[in-house]
Coordinates of C-alpha atoms in Angstrom, one line a residue:
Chain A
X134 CA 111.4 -50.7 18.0
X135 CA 107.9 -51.8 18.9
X136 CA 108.5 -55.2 20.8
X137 CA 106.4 -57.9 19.3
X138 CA 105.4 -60.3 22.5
X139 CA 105.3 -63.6 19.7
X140 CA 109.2 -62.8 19.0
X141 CA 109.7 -62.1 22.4
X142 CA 108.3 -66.0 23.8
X143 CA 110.0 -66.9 20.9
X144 CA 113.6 -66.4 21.1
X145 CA 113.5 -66.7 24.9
X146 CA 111.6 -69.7 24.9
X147 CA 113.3 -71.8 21.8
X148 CA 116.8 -70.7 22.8
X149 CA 115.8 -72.3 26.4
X150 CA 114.7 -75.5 24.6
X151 CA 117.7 -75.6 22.0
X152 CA 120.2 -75.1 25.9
X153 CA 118.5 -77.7 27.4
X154 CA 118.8 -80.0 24.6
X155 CA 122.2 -79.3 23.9
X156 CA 123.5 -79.5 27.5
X157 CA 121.9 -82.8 28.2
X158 CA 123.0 -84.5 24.8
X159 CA 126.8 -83.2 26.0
X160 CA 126.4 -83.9 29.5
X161 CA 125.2 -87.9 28.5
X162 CA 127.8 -88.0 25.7
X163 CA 130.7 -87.3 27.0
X164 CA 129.7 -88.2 30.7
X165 CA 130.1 -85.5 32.8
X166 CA 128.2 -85.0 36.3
X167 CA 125.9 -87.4 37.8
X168 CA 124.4 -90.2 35.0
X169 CA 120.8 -90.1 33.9
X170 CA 118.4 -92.9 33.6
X171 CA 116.6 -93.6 30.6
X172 CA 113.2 -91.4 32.2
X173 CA 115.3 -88.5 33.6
X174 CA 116.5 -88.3 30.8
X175 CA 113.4 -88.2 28.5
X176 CA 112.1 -85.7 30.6
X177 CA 115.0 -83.7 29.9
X178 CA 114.8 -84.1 25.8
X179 CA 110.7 -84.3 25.8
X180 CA 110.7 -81.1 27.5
X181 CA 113.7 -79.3 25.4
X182 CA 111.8 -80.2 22.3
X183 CA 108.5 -78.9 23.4
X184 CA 110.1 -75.8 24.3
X185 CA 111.8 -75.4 20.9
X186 CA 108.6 -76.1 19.0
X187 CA 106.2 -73.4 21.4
X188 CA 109.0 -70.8 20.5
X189 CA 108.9 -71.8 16.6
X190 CA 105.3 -71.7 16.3
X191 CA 105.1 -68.8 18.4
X192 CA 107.3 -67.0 15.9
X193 CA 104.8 -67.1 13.1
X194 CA 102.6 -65.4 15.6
X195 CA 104.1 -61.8 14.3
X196 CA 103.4 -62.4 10.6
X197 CA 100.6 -60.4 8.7
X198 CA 100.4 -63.3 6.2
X199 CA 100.8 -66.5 7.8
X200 CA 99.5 -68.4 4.7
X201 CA 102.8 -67.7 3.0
X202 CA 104.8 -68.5 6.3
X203 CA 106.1 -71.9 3.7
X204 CA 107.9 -69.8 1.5
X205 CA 110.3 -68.2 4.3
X206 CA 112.9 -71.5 3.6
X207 CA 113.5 -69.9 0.2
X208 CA 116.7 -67.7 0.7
X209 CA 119.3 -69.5 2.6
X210 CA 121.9 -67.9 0.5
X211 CA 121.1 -64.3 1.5
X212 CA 118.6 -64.3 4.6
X213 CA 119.1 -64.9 8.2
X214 CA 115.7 -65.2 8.9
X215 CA 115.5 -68.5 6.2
X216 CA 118.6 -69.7 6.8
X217 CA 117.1 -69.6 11.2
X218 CA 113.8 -71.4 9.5
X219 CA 115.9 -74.0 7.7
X220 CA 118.0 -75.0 11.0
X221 CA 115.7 -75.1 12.9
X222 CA 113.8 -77.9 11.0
X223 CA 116.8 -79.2 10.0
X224 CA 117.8 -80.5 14.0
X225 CA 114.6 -82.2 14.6
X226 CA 115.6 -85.4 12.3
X227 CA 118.7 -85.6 14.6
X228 CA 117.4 -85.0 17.7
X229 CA 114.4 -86.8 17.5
X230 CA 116.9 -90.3 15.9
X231 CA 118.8 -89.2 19.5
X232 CA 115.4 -89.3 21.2
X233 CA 114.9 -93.2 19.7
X234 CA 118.4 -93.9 21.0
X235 CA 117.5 -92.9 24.4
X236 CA 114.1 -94.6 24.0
X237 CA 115.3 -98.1 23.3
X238 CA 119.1 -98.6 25.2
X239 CA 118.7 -95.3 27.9
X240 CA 121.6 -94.0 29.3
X241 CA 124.2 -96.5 27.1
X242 CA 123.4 -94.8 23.3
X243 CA 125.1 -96.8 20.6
X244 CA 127.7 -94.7 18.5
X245 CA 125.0 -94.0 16.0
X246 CA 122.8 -92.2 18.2
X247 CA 125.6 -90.6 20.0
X248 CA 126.6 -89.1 16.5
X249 CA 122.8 -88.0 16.0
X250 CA 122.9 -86.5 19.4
X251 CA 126.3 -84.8 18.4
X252 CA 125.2 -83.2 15.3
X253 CA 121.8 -82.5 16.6
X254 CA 123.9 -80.1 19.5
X255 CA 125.4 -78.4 16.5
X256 CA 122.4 -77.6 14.6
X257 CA 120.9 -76.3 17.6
X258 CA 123.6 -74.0 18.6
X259 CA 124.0 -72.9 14.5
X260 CA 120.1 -72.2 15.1
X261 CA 120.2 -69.6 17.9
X262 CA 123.3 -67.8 15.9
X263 CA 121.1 -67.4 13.5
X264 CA 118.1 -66.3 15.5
X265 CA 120.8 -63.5 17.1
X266 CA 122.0 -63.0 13.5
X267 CA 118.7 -62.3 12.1
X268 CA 119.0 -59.2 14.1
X269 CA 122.8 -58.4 14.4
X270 CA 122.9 -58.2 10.0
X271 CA 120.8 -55.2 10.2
X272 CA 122.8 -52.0 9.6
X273 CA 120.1 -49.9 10.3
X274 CA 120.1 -50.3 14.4
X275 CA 123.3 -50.1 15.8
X276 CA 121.9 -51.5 19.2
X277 CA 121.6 -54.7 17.2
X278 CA 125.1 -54.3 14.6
X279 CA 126.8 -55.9 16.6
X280 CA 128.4 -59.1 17.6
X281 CA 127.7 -59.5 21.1
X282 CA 123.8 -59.7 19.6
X283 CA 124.3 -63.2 18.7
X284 CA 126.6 -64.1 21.6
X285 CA 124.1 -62.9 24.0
X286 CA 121.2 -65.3 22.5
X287 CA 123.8 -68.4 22.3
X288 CA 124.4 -67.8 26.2
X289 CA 121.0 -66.6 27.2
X290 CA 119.9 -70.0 26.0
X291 CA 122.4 -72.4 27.7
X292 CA 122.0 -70.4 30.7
X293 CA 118.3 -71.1 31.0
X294 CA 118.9 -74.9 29.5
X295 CA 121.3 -75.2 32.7
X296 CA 118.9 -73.9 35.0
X297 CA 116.0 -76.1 33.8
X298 CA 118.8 -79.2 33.4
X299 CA 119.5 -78.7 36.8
X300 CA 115.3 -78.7 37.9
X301 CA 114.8 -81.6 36.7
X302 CA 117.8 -83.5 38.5
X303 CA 116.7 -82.1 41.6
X304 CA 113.4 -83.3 41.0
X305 CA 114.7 -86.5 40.5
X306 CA 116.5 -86.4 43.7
X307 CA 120.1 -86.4 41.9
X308 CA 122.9 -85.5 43.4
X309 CA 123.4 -81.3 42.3
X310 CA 127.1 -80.3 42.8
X311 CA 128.2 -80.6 39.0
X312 CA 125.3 -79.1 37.1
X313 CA 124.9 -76.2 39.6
X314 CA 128.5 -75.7 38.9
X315 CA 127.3 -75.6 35.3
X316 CA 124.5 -73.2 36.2
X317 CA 126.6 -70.6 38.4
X318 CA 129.3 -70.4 35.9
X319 CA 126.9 -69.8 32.8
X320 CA 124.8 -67.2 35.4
X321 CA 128.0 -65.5 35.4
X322 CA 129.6 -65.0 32.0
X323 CA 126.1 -64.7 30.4
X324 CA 125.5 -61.9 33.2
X325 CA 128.2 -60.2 32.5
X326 CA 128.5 -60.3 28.8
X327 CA 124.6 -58.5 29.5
X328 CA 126.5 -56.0 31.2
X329 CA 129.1 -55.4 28.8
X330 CA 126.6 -55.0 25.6
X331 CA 124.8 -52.5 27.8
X332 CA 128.3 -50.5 28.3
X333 CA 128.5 -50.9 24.6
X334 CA 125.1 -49.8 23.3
X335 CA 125.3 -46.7 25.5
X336 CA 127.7 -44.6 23.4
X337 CA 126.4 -42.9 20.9
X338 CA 127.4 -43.6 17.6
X339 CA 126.2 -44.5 13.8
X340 CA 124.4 -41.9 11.1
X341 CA 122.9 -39.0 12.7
X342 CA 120.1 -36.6 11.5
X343 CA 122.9 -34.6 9.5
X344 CA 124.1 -37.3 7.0
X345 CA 120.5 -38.7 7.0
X346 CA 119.6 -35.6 5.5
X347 CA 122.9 -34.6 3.6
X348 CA 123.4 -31.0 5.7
X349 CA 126.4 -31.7 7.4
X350 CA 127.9 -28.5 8.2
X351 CA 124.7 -26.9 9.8
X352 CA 122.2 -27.8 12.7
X353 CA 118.8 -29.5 11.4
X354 CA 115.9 -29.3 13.1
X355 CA 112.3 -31.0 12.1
X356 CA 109.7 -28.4 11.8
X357 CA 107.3 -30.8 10.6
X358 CA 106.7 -34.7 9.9
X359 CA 103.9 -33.9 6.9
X360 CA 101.5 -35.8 8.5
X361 CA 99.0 -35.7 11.3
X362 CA 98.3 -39.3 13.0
X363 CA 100.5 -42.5 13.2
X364 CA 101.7 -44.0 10.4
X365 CA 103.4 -47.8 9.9
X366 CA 106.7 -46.0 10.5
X367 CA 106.0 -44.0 14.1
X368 CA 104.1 -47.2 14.9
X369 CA 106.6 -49.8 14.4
X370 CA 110.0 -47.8 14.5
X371 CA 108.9 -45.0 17.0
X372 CA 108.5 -47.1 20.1
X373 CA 110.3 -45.1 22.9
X374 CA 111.1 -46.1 27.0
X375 CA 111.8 -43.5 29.4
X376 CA 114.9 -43.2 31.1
X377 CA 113.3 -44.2 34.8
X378 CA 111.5 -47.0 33.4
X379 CA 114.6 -48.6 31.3
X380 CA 116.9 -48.3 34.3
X381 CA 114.5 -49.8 36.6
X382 CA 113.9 -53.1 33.9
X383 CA 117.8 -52.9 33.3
X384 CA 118.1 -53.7 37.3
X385 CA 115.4 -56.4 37.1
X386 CA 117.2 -58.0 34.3
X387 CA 120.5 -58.6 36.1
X388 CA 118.4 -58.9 39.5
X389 CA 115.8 -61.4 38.5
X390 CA 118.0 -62.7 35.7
X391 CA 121.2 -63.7 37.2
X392 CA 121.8 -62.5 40.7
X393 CA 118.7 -64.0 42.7
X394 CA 119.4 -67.7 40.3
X395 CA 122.7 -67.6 41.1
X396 CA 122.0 -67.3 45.0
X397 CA 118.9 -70.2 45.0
X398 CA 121.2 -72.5 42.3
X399 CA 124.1 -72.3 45.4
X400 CA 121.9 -72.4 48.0
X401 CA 120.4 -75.9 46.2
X402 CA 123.5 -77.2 45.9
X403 CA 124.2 -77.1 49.9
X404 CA 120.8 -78.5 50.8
X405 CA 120.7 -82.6 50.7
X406 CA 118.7 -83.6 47.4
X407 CA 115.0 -83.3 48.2
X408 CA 112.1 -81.4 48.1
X409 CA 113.9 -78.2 49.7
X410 CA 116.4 -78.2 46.8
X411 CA 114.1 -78.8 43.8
X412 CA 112.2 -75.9 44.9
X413 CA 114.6 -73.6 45.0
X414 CA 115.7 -75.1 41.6
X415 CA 112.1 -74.1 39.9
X416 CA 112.4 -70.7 41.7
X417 CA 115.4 -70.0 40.1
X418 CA 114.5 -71.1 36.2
X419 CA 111.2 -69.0 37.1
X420 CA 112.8 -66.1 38.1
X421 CA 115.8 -66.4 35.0
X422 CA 112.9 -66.7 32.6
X423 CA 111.2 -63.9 33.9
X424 CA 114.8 -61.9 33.9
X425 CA 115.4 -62.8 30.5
X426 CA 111.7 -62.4 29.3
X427 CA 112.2 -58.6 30.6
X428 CA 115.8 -58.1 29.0
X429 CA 114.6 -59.4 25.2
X430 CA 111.6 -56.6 25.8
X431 CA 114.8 -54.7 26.3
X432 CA 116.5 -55.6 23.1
X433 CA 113.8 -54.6 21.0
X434 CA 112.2 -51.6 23.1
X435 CA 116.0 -50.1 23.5
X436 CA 116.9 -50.1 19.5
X437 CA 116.8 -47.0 17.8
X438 CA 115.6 -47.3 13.8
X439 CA 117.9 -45.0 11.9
X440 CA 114.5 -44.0 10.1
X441 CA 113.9 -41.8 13.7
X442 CA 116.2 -39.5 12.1
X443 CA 113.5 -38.6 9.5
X444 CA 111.4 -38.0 12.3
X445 CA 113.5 -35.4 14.4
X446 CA 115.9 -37.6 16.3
X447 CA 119.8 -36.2 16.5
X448 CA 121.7 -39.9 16.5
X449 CA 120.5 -43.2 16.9
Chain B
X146 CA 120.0 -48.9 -16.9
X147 CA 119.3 -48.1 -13.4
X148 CA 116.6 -46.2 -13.1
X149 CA 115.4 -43.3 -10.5
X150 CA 114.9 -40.4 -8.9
X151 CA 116.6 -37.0 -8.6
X152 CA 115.3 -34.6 -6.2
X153 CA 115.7 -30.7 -6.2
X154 CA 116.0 -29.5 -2.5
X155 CA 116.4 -26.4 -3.8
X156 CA 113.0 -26.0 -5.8
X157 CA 110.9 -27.9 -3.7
X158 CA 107.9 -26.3 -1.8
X159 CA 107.0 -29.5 0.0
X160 CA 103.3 -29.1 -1.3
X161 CA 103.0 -32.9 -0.6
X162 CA 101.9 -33.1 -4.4
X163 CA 103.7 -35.8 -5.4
X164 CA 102.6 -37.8 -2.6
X165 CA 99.1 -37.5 -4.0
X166 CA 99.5 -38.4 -7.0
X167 CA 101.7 -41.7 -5.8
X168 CA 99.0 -42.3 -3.7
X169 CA 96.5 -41.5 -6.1
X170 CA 97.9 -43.5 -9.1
X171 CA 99.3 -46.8 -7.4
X172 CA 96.2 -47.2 -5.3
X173 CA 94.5 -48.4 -8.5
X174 CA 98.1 -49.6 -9.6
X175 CA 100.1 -53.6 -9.4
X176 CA 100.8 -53.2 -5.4
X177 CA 97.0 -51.8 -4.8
X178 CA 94.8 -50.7 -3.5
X179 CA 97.1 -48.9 -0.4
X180 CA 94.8 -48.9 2.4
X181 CA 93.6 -46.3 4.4
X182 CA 93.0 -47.5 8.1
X183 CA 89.9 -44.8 9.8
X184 CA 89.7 -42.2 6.8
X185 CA 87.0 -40.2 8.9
X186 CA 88.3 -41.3 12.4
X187 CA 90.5 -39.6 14.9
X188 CA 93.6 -40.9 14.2
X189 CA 93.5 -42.1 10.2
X190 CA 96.2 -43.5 9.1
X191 CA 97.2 -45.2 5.5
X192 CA 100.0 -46.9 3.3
X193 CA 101.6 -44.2 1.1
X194 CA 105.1 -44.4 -1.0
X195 CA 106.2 -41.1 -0.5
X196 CA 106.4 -38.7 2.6
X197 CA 107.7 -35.5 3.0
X198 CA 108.9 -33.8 5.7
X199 CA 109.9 -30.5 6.4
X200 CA 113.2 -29.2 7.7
X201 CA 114.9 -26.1 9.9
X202 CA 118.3 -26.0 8.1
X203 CA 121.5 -23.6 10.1
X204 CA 120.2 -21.4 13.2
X205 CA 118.3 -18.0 12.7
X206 CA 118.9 -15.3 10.7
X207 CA 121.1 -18.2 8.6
X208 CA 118.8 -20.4 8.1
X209 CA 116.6 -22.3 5.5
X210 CA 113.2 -24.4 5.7
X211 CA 113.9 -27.4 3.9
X212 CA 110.9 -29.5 2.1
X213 CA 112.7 -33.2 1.9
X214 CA 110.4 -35.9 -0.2
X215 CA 111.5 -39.6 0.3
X216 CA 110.1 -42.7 -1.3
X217 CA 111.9 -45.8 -2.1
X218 CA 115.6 -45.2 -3.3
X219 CA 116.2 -48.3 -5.1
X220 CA 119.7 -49.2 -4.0
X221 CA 122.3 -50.3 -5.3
X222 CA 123.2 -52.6 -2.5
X223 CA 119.6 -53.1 -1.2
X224 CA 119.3 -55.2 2.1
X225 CA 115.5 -55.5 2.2
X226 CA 116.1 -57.6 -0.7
X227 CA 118.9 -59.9 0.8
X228 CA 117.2 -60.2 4.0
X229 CA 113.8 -60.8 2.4
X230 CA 113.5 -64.9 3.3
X231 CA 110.8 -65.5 0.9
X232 CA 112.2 -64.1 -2.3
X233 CA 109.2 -61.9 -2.5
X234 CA 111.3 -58.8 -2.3
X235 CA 113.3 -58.0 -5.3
X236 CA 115.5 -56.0 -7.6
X237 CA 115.3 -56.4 -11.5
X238 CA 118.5 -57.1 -13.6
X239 CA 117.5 -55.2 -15.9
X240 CA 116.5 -51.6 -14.3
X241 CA 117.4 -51.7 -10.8
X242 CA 113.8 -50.9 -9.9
X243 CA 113.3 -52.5 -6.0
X244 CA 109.6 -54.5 -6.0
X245 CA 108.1 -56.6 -3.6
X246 CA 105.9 -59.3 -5.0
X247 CA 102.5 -59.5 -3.0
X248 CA 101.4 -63.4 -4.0
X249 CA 104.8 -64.2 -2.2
X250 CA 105.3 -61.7 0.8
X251 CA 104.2 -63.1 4.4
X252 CA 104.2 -59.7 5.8
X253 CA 107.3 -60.6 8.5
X254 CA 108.2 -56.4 8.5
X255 CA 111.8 -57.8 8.1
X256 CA 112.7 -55.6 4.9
X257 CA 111.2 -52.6 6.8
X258 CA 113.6 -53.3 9.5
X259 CA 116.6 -53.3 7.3
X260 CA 115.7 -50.4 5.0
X261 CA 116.8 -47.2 6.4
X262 CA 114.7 -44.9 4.4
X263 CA 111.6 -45.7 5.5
X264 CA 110.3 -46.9 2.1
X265 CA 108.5 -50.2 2.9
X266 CA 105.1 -50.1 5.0
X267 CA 102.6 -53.1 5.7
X268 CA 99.9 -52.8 4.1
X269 CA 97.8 -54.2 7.5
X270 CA 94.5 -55.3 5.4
X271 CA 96.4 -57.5 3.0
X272 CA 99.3 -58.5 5.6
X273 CA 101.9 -57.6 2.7
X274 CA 104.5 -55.2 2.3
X275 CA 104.2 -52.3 0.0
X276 CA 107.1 -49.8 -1.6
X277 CA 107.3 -47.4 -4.4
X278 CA 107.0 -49.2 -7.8
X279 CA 108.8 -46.3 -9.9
X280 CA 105.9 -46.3 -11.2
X281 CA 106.3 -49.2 -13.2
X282 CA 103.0 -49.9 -14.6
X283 CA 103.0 -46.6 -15.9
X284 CA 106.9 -45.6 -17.3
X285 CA 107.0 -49.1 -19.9
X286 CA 103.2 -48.8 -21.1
X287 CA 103.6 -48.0 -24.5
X288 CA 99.9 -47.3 -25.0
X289 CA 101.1 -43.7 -23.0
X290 CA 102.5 -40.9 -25.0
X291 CA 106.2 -40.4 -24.5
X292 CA 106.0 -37.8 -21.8
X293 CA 103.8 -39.9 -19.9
X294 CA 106.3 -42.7 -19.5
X295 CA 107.0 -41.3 -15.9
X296 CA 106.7 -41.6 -12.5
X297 CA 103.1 -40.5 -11.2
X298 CA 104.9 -38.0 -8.7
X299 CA 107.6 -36.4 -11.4
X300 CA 104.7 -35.5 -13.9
X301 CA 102.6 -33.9 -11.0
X302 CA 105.5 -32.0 -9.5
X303 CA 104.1 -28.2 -10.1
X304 CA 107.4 -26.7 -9.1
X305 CA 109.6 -29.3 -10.8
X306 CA 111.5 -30.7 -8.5
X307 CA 111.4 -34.2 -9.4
X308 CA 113.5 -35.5 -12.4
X309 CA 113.1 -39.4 -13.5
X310 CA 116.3 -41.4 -15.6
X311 CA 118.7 -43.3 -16.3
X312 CA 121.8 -42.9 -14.1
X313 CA 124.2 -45.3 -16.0
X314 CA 123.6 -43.3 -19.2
X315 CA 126.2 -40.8 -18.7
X316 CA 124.2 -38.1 -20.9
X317 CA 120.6 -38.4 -19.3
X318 CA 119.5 -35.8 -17.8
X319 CA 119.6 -36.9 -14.2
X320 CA 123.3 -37.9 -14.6
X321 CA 123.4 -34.4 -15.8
X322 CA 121.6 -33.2 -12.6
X323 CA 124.4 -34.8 -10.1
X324 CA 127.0 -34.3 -12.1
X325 CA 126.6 -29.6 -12.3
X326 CA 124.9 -29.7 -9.0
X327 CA 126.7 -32.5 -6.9
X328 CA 124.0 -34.9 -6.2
X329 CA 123.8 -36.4 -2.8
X330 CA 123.5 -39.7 -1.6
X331 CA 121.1 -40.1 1.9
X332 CA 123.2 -41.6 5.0
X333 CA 126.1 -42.9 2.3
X334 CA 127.8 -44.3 5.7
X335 CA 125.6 -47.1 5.9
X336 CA 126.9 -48.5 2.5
X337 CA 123.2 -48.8 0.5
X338 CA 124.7 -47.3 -2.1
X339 CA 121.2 -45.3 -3.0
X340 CA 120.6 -44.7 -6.8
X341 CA 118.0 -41.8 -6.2
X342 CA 120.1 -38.5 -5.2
X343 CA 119.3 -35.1 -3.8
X344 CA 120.4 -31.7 -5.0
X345 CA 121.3 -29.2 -2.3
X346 CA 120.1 -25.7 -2.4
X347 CA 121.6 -23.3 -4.7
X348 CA 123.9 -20.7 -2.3
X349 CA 121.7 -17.4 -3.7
X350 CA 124.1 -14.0 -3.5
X351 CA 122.4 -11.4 -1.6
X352 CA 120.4 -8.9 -2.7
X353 CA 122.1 -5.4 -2.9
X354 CA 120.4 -2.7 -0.5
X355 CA 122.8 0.0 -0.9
X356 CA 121.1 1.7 -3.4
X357 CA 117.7 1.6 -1.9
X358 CA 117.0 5.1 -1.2
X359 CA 116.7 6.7 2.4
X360 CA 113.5 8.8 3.6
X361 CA 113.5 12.2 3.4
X362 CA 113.0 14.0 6.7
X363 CA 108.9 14.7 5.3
X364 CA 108.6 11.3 4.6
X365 CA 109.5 9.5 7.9
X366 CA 106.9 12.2 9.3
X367 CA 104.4 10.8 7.2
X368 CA 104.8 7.4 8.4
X369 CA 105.2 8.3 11.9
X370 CA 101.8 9.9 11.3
X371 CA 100.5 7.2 9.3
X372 CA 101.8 4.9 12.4
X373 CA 99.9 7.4 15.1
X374 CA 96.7 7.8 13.8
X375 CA 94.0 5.0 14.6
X376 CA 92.0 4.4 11.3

């Protein structure tokens, strides 16, 4: 698949925003780790929903027909895609009435807000299932069929929201042993779910060129694809990465993505709160961002379009 | 009624006819014009309905070059529809016939993604999506005589190859068509549940040689002498 850069910011950057928001709302509700202030936490929510709204308008950034962009919240009953549109608006009333809660009594919500804050959490996390769904409904990439797709983007996204959560306290001068916890752990799992969809998308499996073209019982090869330059399909289907280059991107994702994080988040935690700490804290979401930037080039630039068959391909 | 497509593998001679005359006919048709990006350049490249590709079929001396047209199949169970968030991509009640409507489509690729055919393809100058119509300006215009009630590339097709019906009338002649010569769905696996089918290639009996007669001793002189001397 040709990997559009727009989609790319976009799912990274949103599902970010939508694990930041959802880990501070939970964090303040239900009072875990150190407790924000009114400002610490406003930076934390003011900067969640800026990333969240850079990813959405972003993602109209891959559209040939923008003008029409409206009429993508018509399908909630059959498409992903409107039913992502139609979250995704639909937890900004929420989370900006949990924003006004935190606004006027800071860290002590009234049980209203705390109930907008609550539901706000769940429309966020419904919205990055849908953005993974959106891709894990087609049947026509079997890199994508599947359901680790969607669990990948929910963890990709609190893993980044933890990392920034934790920037910010240390920039603050907060005291890091709980939220680095948070960090490390989500490093971790969301690392090694990473590693087990690659496992998983390595085998071959799905429609080959033989049903694709009914001859089953004999060999078929393409003699010729009937035309002489690109066309839409080769163009947006017939993207292809080398071996060399994939493995070396595959390292960078787990290196830049999870190992070197997980290494500055610890290394935070030991040093007293300060400076020293809240730099390492920004290396780390820099370098996850990075990581993860690189693995959702991955996603798309690794899925193979059944209609490759048509063009000479054996399997997907 | 759920109209389509039944294509003869067998009689096809991948001429690239019928692409043409799609291209030819729904350029000036309800999804047109179908742009051409660079006619004259070095790489030009264009929206068209229907490609076709060609084939090895088995490994030499058993094999068979195989001409294999493709254009929308109009499925049954058609996922560029569902996934379609606009509504712009849709399939009528009443024929089956898959159409994307252009005043709606915001060019999101998104039913090109799910379709595994390769049937949809952005039209880049108008930032829509564009698919094979059936036709459909052309098969209900009752200003056209009978036999021109049909898809532009099943009236062109010079070796016919193409046949255009109804497959839930049990009598037409397409039904006909994958009933004697088992019709075949493309990648059935995937659960599309295409309406347009293909017909494999007749198996041909050999023709006898036994009775093709040897050369005489004189004649396979002649030819060695034919063979020998430079002309």
């Amino acid at each position: 698949m040709h990997p559009a850069l727009s989609v790319i910011f976009f799912t990274v950057t949103s599902g970010a925003g939508f694990g930041l928001y959802s880990l501070t709302a939970v964090l303040q509700l239900f009072r875990l780790g150190p407790s924000l202030d009114r400002t610490q936490l406003l930076v934390a929510l003011v900067t969640s929903l800026v990333l969240i709204i850079a990813g959405l308008l972003s993602s109209t950034g891959h559209l040939a027909n923008p003008k029409n962009a409206w009429r993508s919240f018509m399908r909630v009953k059959t498409s992903w895609l409107s039913r992502e549109a139609v979250l995704a608006v639909a937890f900004f009333p929420f989370a900006f009435l949990y924003l006004i809660g935190v606004i006027f009594y800071g860290a002590h919500v009234p049980i209203f807000f705390v109930t907008m804050g609550l539901i706000g959490i769940i429309f966020g996390f419904i919205t990055v299932f849908a953005t993974g769904m959106i891709y894990a409904c087609l049947k026509t990439m079997r890199q994508w069929n599947t359901p680790l797709v969607p669990a990948n983007y929910l963890l990709m996204g609190l893993t980044l929201g933890a990392l920034i959560h934790m920037a910010i306290e240390a920039y603050f001068g907060a005291d890091l042993q709980f939220i680095s916890g948070v960090a490390g752990t989500a490093l971790v799992m969301t690392g090694v779910m990473k590693g087990i969809y690659y496992f998983w998308i390595d085998r071959v499996s799905g429609p080959t060129i033989n049903t694709a073209t009914t001859f089953t019982r004999a060999r078929v090869r393409l003699l010729d694809t009937g035309h002489t330059a690109g066309t839409f399909l080769t163009e947006e289907f017939g993207y292809q990465i080398s071996e060399g280059l994939r493995s070396v991107l595959r390292t960078l994702v787990f290196v830049l993505g999870f190992i070197l994080p997980l290494i500055l988040v610890a290394l935070a935690a030991y040093l007293a709160p300060g400076a020293g700490a809240f730099a390492l804290a920004v290396t780390a979401v820099v370098s996850s961002y990075v990581g993860k930037m690189i693995e959702r080039w991955l996603f798309f630039a690794e899925a193979r379009h059944v209609v490759n068959l048509y063009h000479g391909a054996q399997h997907t | 009624m759920r109209l389509g497509l039944v294509i003869d593998l067998d009689t096809c001679v991948g001429c690239h006819a019928c692409a043409v005359a799609c291209k030819q006919w729904n350029t000036s048709g309800t999804t047109g014009p179908l742009t051409d990006y660079r006619p004259y350049g070095e790489d030009p490249s264009g929206v068209w309905f229907n490609r076709i590709r060609h084939y090895e079929v088995g490994d030499y001396p058993n094999s068979k070059t195989i001409n294999f047209p493709m254009s929308c199949m109009h499925c049954e169970d058609a996922d560029c529809v569902t996934v379609c968030p606009t509504g712009a991509s849709y399939k009528r009640k009443e024929d089956g016939v898959v159409l994307v409507d252009q005043t709606k489509c915001m060019g999101c690729n998104y039913c090109s993604w799910a379709c595994p055919y390769g049937a949809r393809e952005l039209d880049r100058e108008s930032g829509t999506m564009k698919k094979c119509t059936l036709c459909i300006d052309r098969i209900y215009d009752e200003s056209l005589a009978e036999i021109d009630r049909q898809p532009a590339c099943v009236i062109t097709c010079p070796a016919h190859a193409r046949f255009f019906g109804d497959f839930d009338d049990a009598d037409s002649e397409v039904s006909r068509l994958v009933r004697e010569r088992d019709g075949m769905q493309l990648m059935p696996e995937l659960g599309y549940n295409p309406t347009n089918r293909y017909l494999p290639p007749r198996i041909n009996t050999p023709i006898p040689t036994d009775d093709v007669r040897r050369p005489s001793l004189a004649g396979k002189v002649k030819q060695w002498v034919n063979k020998a001397v430079a002309r």
